[in-house]
Coordinates of C-alpha atoms in Angstrom, one line a residue:
X1 CA -0.3 0.2 -0.1
X2 CA 1.1 3.8 -0.9
X3 CA 2.0 6.1 2.2
X4 CA -1.0 8.3 2.2
X5 CA 1.2 11.1 3.2
X6 CA -1.6 12.4 6.0
X7 CA -3.5 12.5 3.7
X8 CA -6.3 10.2 5.5
X9 CA -5.7 11.8 8.8
X10 CA -6.6 15.8 7.1
X11 CA -10.1 13.7 5.9
X12 CA -10.7 12.8 8.6
X13 CA -10.0 15.7 10.1
X14 CA -12.3 17.9 7.9
X15 CA -15.5 15.8 7.8
X16 CA -15.0 15.8 12.5
X17 CA -14.6 19.3 11.7
X18 CA -17.4 19.9 10.2
X19 CA -19.6 17.8 11.8
X20 CA -18.7 19.6 15.2
X21 CA -19.7 22.9 13.4
X22 CA -23.2 21.1 12.4
X23 CA -24.0 19.3 15.2
X24 CA -22.4 22.1 17.8
X25 CA -20.2 19.8 19.3
X26 CA -17.0 21.7 20.2
X27 CA -14.8 18.7 21.3
X28 CA -15.5 17.0 18.3
X29 CA -15.1 20.6 15.8
X30 CA -11.5 20.3 18.0
X31 CA -10.8 16.9 17.2
X32 CA -11.0 17.3 13.6
X33 CA -8.3 20.8 13.5
X34 CA -6.2 18.3 15.8
X35 CA -7.0 15.3 13.5
X36 CA -6.0 17.7 10.4
X37 CA -2.9 19.3 12.0
X38 CA -1.4 15.6 12.1
X39 CA -1.9 14.8 8.9
X40 CA -0.5 17.9 7.5
X41 CA 2.7 17.4 9.6
X42 CA 2.9 14.0 8.8
X43 CA 2.5 15.4 4.3
X44 CA 5.1 17.8 6.1
X45 CA 7.3 15.1 7.0
X46 CA 7.4 13.1 4.6
X47 CA 8.2 15.3 1.6
X48 CA 11.4 16.5 3.3
X49 CA 12.4 12.6 3.7
X50 CA 11.3 12.0 0.0
X51 CA 13.3 15.7 -0.9
X52 CA 16.5 14.2 1.7
X53 CA 16.4 10.8 -0.3
X54 CA 16.8 13.0 -3.7
X55 CA 19.9 15.1 -2.2
X56 CA 21.1 11.9 -0.8
X57 CA 21.3 10.3 -3.7
X58 CA 22.2 12.8 -6.2
X59 CA 25.4 13.8 -3.6
X60 CA 26.1 9.7 -4.4
X61 CA 26.1 10.3 -7.7
X62 CA 28.3 13.1 -7.9
X63 CA 30.7 11.9 -5.7
X64 CA 30.8 8.8 -7.9
X65 CA 31.3 10.6 -11.1
X66 CA 34.3 12.7 -9.7
X67 CA 35.9 9.3 -8.6

């Protein structure tokens, strides 16, 4: 299964937040907000990890060419 990069948490949070707004449930709205934030953090982390891997690969290629 492919890595979701926090998209699932963001979607779940959006649903919870909207449900909380409709029902007037402040706790549900807060849970939704936190789920969305968690998802965004996971997404940012996955993006940084991917970029770091790309940079490592480029550095290794450069090193091999210079040998």
